[in-house]
Coordinates of C-alpha atoms and ligand atoms in Angstrom, one line a residue:
M1 CA 0.2 -0.2 0.1
A2 CA 1.3 3.4 -1.1
D3 CA 2.7 5.7 2.4
L4 CA -0.4 7.7 3.2
G5 CA 2.1 10.4 4.6
N6 CA 1.8 11.6 0.7
P7 CA -1.0 13.9 0.5
K8 CA -1.7 12.4 -2.8
N9 CA -2.2 8.9 -1.9
T10 CA -4.6 10.0 1.2
I11 CA -6.8 12.0 -1.6
A12 CA -7.1 8.7 -3.6
I13 CA -8.0 6.5 -0.7
L14 CA -10.5 9.1 0.8
Q15 CA -11.9 9.7 -2.9
K16 CA -11.9 5.9 -3.8
Y17 CA -14.6 5.5 -0.4
N18 CA -16.2 8.7 -0.7
F19 CA -15.3 9.5 2.8
N20 CA -16.9 12.4 4.4
F21 CA -15.1 14.0 7.2
Q22 CA -16.9 13.7 10.5
K23 CA -16.1 16.9 12.5
K24 CA -17.5 15.7 15.9
F25 CA -14.6 12.8 15.6
G26 CA -12.3 15.3 15.3
Q27 CA -11.0 14.2 11.7
N28 CA -7.8 16.2 10.8
F29 CA -5.6 13.3 8.8
L30 CA -1.5 13.7 9.2
I31 CA -0.3 14.0 5.5
D32 CA 3.5 15.2 6.5
I33 CA 6.3 12.7 5.9
R34 CA 8.8 14.5 8.3
V35 CA 6.2 14.7 11.3
L36 CA 5.5 11.0 11.0
E37 CA 8.9 10.0 11.4
K38 CA 9.5 12.6 14.1
I39 CA 6.7 10.8 16.5
I40 CA 8.1 7.2 15.6
N41 CA 11.7 8.6 16.7
A42 CA 10.2 10.7 19.6
A43 CA 8.6 7.4 21.0
K44 CA 11.6 5.3 20.3
I45 CA 9.2 2.7 18.7
T46 CA 11.2 -0.6 18.6
K47 CA 10.5 -4.4 17.3
N48 CA 10.3 -5.1 21.1
D49 CA 7.1 -3.1 21.4
F50 CA 3.5 -3.4 21.7
V51 CA 1.7 0.1 20.5
L52 CA -1.6 1.0 21.3
E53 CA -2.7 3.9 18.5
I54 CA -5.8 5.8 19.2
G55 CA -7.6 7.1 16.4
P56 CA -5.7 5.8 13.6
G57 CA -8.0 7.4 10.9
I58 CA -7.3 5.9 7.6
G59 CA -4.0 4.5 8.7
T60 CA -1.1 7.1 8.2
M61 CA 0.7 6.6 11.4
T62 CA -0.1 3.3 11.6
Q63 CA 1.5 1.8 9.0
Y64 CA 4.5 3.8 10.2
L65 CA 4.0 2.2 13.2
C66 CA 3.5 -1.6 11.7
E67 CA 7.0 -0.9 10.1
H68 CA 8.9 -0.4 13.2
A69 CA 7.1 -2.1 15.9
R70 CA 6.3 -5.5 16.7
E71 CA 2.9 -5.1 17.0
V72 CA -0.3 -2.3 17.3
A73 CA -3.7 -2.3 18.2
A74 CA -5.6 0.6 16.7
V75 CA -8.8 1.6 18.1
E76 CA -10.9 3.4 15.8
I77 CA -14.7 4.8 16.7
D78 CA -15.8 5.6 13.2
K79 CA -17.2 2.8 11.6
N80 CA -16.8 4.7 8.4
L81 CA -12.7 4.0 8.4
I82 CA -13.0 0.2 9.0
P83 CA -13.2 -0.9 5.5
I84 CA -10.7 1.5 4.6
L85 CA -7.7 0.1 7.2
K86 CA -8.7 -2.7 6.1
E87 CA -7.1 -2.0 2.6
T88 CA -4.3 0.0 3.5
L89 CA -2.7 -2.2 6.5
N90 CA -3.1 -5.2 4.8
I91 CA -0.1 -5.9 3.8
Y92 CA 1.0 -5.7 7.8
D93 CA 0.4 -8.9 9.9
N94 CA 1.2 -7.1 13.2
V95 CA -1.6 -5.3 13.7
E96 CA -5.2 -5.5 14.8
V97 CA -8.0 -2.7 14.2
I98 CA -10.2 -2.6 17.1
H99 CA -13.4 -0.6 16.1
G100 CA -14.3 1.2 19.6
D101 CA -14.8 4.5 21.8
I102 CA -11.2 4.2 23.4
L103 CA -13.2 6.1 26.9
K104 CA -14.9 2.6 27.1
I105 CA -13.0 -0.1 25.8
D106 CA -11.0 -1.8 28.8
V107 CA -7.5 -0.8 28.5
E108 CA -5.8 -2.9 31.2
R109 CA -7.5 -6.1 29.6
L110 CA -6.0 -5.2 26.1
I111 CA -2.8 -4.9 27.7
Q112 CA -2.9 -8.5 29.7
E113 CA -4.3 -10.2 26.6
K114 CA -2.2 -8.6 24.0
N115 CA 1.2 -7.8 26.0
Y116 CA 1.1 -10.5 29.2
G117 CA 0.5 -7.6 31.1
N118 CA 3.8 -5.8 30.5
P119 CA 3.9 -1.9 29.9
I120 CA 3.2 -0.7 26.3
K121 CA 3.7 2.9 24.0
V122 CA 0.8 4.7 23.7
V123 CA 1.2 6.9 20.3
A124 CA -2.1 9.3 19.2
N125 CA -3.0 11.9 17.3
L126 CA -6.0 13.0 19.0
P127 CA -9.2 14.8 18.8
Y128 CA -8.4 18.1 20.6
Y129 CA -11.7 17.7 22.5
I130 CA -10.9 14.5 24.3
T131 CA -7.3 14.9 24.5
T132 CA -7.4 15.6 28.7
P133 CA -9.8 12.8 29.1
I134 CA -7.6 10.1 27.3
I135 CA -4.5 11.3 29.0
M136 CA -5.6 11.4 32.5
G137 CA -8.0 8.5 32.2
L138 CA -5.0 6.2 31.3
F139 CA -2.2 7.6 33.7
E140 CA -5.4 7.4 36.6
S141 CA -6.0 4.0 36.1
H142 CA -2.7 3.1 36.8
V143 CA -2.5 0.5 33.5
P144 CA 0.8 -0.6 32.5
I145 CA 2.1 2.3 30.1
D146 CA 6.2 3.0 29.3
S147 CA 5.2 6.5 27.5
I148 CA 2.7 8.0 25.9
T149 CA 3.1 10.2 22.5
I150 CA 0.8 12.4 21.1
M151 CA 0.0 15.1 19.1
V152 CA -2.3 17.9 20.6
Q153 CA -3.0 21.5 20.5
K154 CA -0.1 23.4 21.3
E155 CA -1.6 25.2 24.0
V156 CA -2.3 22.4 25.7
A157 CA 1.2 20.5 25.3
E158 CA 2.5 24.0 26.5
R159 CA 0.4 24.1 29.9
M160 CA 1.4 20.0 30.6
Q161 CA 4.7 21.3 30.0
A162 CA 4.8 24.5 32.1
S163 CA 6.7 24.8 35.1
P164 CA 5.4 26.9 38.5
G165 CA 5.0 30.5 38.0
T166 CA 4.8 30.8 34.2
K167 CA 1.2 31.5 32.7
D168 CA 0.4 28.2 31.3
Y169 CA 1.2 26.6 34.6
G170 CA -2.1 24.8 35.8
A171 CA -4.0 21.6 37.7
L172 CA -3.1 20.1 34.4
S173 CA 0.6 20.2 34.3
L174 CA 0.5 19.6 38.0
A175 CA -1.3 15.7 37.1
V176 CA 0.7 15.3 34.1
Q177 CA 3.9 15.9 35.6
Y178 CA 3.0 13.7 38.5
Y179 CA 2.4 10.8 36.2
A180 CA 5.1 11.6 34.0
K181 CA 8.0 13.8 32.3
P182 CA 6.9 15.9 30.1
K183 CA 9.0 17.0 26.4
I184 CA 7.3 19.1 23.3
V185 CA 9.4 17.2 20.5
A186 CA 7.9 18.9 17.5
H187 CA 5.3 22.0 16.9
V188 CA 3.0 21.0 13.8
P189 CA 1.3 23.8 11.8
P190 CA -1.8 23.5 10.6
N191 CA -0.9 22.9 7.0
C192 CA 0.3 19.1 7.8
F193 CA -3.1 18.0 7.9
M194 CA -6.2 17.2 5.9
P195 CA -8.4 19.1 6.7
R196 CA -6.2 22.0 7.9
P197 CA -7.5 22.3 11.7
A198 CA -8.0 25.8 12.9
V199 CA -5.5 25.8 15.5
G200 CA -1.3 24.8 15.9
S201 CA -0.2 21.7 17.2
A202 CA 2.5 19.9 19.0
V203 CA 3.8 16.5 19.7
I204 CA 4.4 15.8 23.3
C205 CA 6.1 12.5 24.4
M206 CA 5.6 11.4 28.2
H207 CA 7.7 9.2 30.1
K208 CA 5.5 7.3 32.4
H209 CA 7.7 7.9 35.7
Q210 CA 8.6 4.3 37.2
E211 CA 7.8 5.6 41.1
P212 CA 5.9 8.8 42.0
P213 CA 8.4 11.9 42.0
V214 CA 6.6 12.9 45.7
Q215 CA 5.3 10.7 48.3
I216 CA 1.7 11.5 49.1
A217 CA -0.9 9.7 51.8
D218 CA -3.7 11.1 50.5
E219 CA -3.5 11.5 46.3
K220 CA -7.1 12.8 45.9
L221 CA -6.5 15.5 48.6
M222 CA -3.5 16.6 46.8
F223 CA -5.6 16.8 43.7
A224 CA -8.6 18.8 45.2
L225 CA -6.2 20.9 46.9
I226 CA -4.4 22.0 43.4
R227 CA -8.2 22.0 41.8
A228 CA -9.1 24.5 44.6
S229 CA -5.5 27.0 44.2
F230 CA -6.2 27.2 40.3
N231 CA -9.8 27.6 40.2
Q232 CA -9.4 30.6 41.7
R233 CA -6.1 31.8 40.2
R234 CA -6.1 35.6 41.0
K235 CA -6.6 34.4 45.1
T236 CA -4.2 33.8 47.5
L237 CA -3.6 30.2 48.3
V238 CA -5.1 30.5 51.5
N239 CA -8.3 32.1 50.2
G240 CA -8.7 30.0 47.6
L241 CA -8.3 27.0 49.7
N242 CA -10.7 28.2 51.8
N243 CA -13.2 29.3 49.5
A244 CA -13.3 25.4 48.2
P245 CA -16.8 23.8 49.4
N246 CA -14.8 20.5 49.0
I247 CA -11.8 21.2 51.4
S248 CA -12.7 21.0 54.7
C249 CA -9.5 22.6 56.2
S250 CA -10.1 25.8 58.5
K251 CA -8.3 29.2 57.2
Q252 CA -5.7 28.6 60.5
Q253 CA -5.1 25.0 59.8
I254 CA -4.0 26.2 56.1
L255 CA -1.7 29.3 57.5
S256 CA -0.2 26.7 59.9
A257 CA 0.6 24.3 57.2
L258 CA 2.3 27.6 54.9
Q259 CA 4.2 28.3 58.1
A260 CA 5.7 24.9 58.4
M261 CA 6.6 25.1 54.9
D262 CA 8.3 28.4 55.3
L263 CA 5.6 30.1 52.9
P264 CA 4.4 33.6 53.5
D265 CA 1.0 33.5 53.9
N266 CA -0.2 35.4 50.8
V267 CA 1.7 33.2 48.6
R268 CA -0.4 31.6 45.0
G269 CA -0.8 28.8 44.1
E270 CA 0.7 29.3 40.8
T271 CA 4.1 29.4 42.5
L272 CA 4.0 26.1 44.3
T273 CA 6.2 23.1 42.9
L274 CA 4.2 19.6 42.6
S275 CA 6.4 18.8 45.9
Q276 CA 5.2 21.6 48.0
F277 CA 1.7 20.5 46.7
A278 CA 2.7 17.3 48.2
Q279 CA 4.3 18.1 51.4
L280 CA 1.4 20.7 51.9
S281 CA -1.3 18.1 51.5
N282 CA 0.7 16.0 53.8
L283 CA 0.7 18.2 56.5
L284 CA -3.3 19.0 55.9
G285 CA -4.3 15.3 55.5
N286 CA -2.6 15.2 59.1
Ligands
LIG1 N1 -4.4 8.9 13.6 C1 -4.7 9.9 12.3 C2 -4.0 10.4 11.6 O1 -2.8 11.0 12.3 O2 -3.6 10.9 10.5 C3 -6.3 10.4 12.4 C4 -6.1 11.4 13.3 S1 -7.5 12.3 13.5 C5 -6.7 13.6 14.2 C6 -7.9 11.9 15.3 C7 -8.9 10.2 15.4 O3 -9.6 9.7 15.6 C8 -9.8 10.0 14.1 O4 -9.9 9.0 13.0 C9 -11.5 10.1 14.5 O5 -12.4 9.5 13.7 C10 -10.5 8.9 15.7 N2 -11.0 9.2 17.0 C11 -12.3 10.1 17.9 N3 -12.7 10.0 18.9 C12 -12.3 8.6 19.1 C13 -12.5 7.8 20.1 N4 -13.3 8.2 21.2 N5 -12.0 6.8 20.2 C14 -11.2 6.4 19.3 N6 -11.0 6.7 18.5 C15 -11.4 7.9 18.2

């Protein structure tokens, strides 16, 4: 099958099947060979790897994954793409296309059945509207994953990688960085896709931590503190937490914890590092 990274081949297959792009599924297909190669290199795919691809589309990246990986499972929600994938992937015997919604599929069972429970690599050019639920779902479920390499909206990639005190730093940065080490590996302009999206994109590679980078007694409490701090970004941390309905600490308890951490009373949440949020949650949890 011809390389779909070449726009001519993508157009030919779309015309052959009279394919209509579905906006509701965030369908923007990659048509740039250099970007495809960057993704494969950033994910460090080798013949030892089992790769889960989310949303293969017409199979453009899937072809590259099949060439480099031991085995690939590709989950696609749009039934109209299934016959196309059958054709574009017909020369590969190391791929299984699964028709389904990634948010409903039992990924843990898939990894158990296909890779004997060993860590897999996830690669995806994601529909932007489900980026966060997919990534956080994969991390929070603690399924065995080595890395996630994904194309996302540029601003989302920047938020994931942001450091404390920057404008992009927020709950998403802390959540991602608690589970993984993110690195933006490519910026991808709209003309690398068909049809062109309205926004710029970036490829971000997230290597999952073997051990959590901080020790927390109560993960739920830490994430509740993080969300409350950034929900009210302009407020001081004390006021942000004190106003949050789901946090039951008194103002005095919060002030005492900040003092124990050598932080000023008027500190803002956006300046706290992950380890400071961990320390704060351990102090307040006690
Ligand atoms: N990987 C292809 C590429 O790079 O050209 C297609 C990327 S396109 C941005 C996103 C793909 O994800 C589409 O094929 C879309 O149908 C599929 N998709 C959307 N929501 C999905 C879901 N919940 N589960 C699985 N696939 C989904």
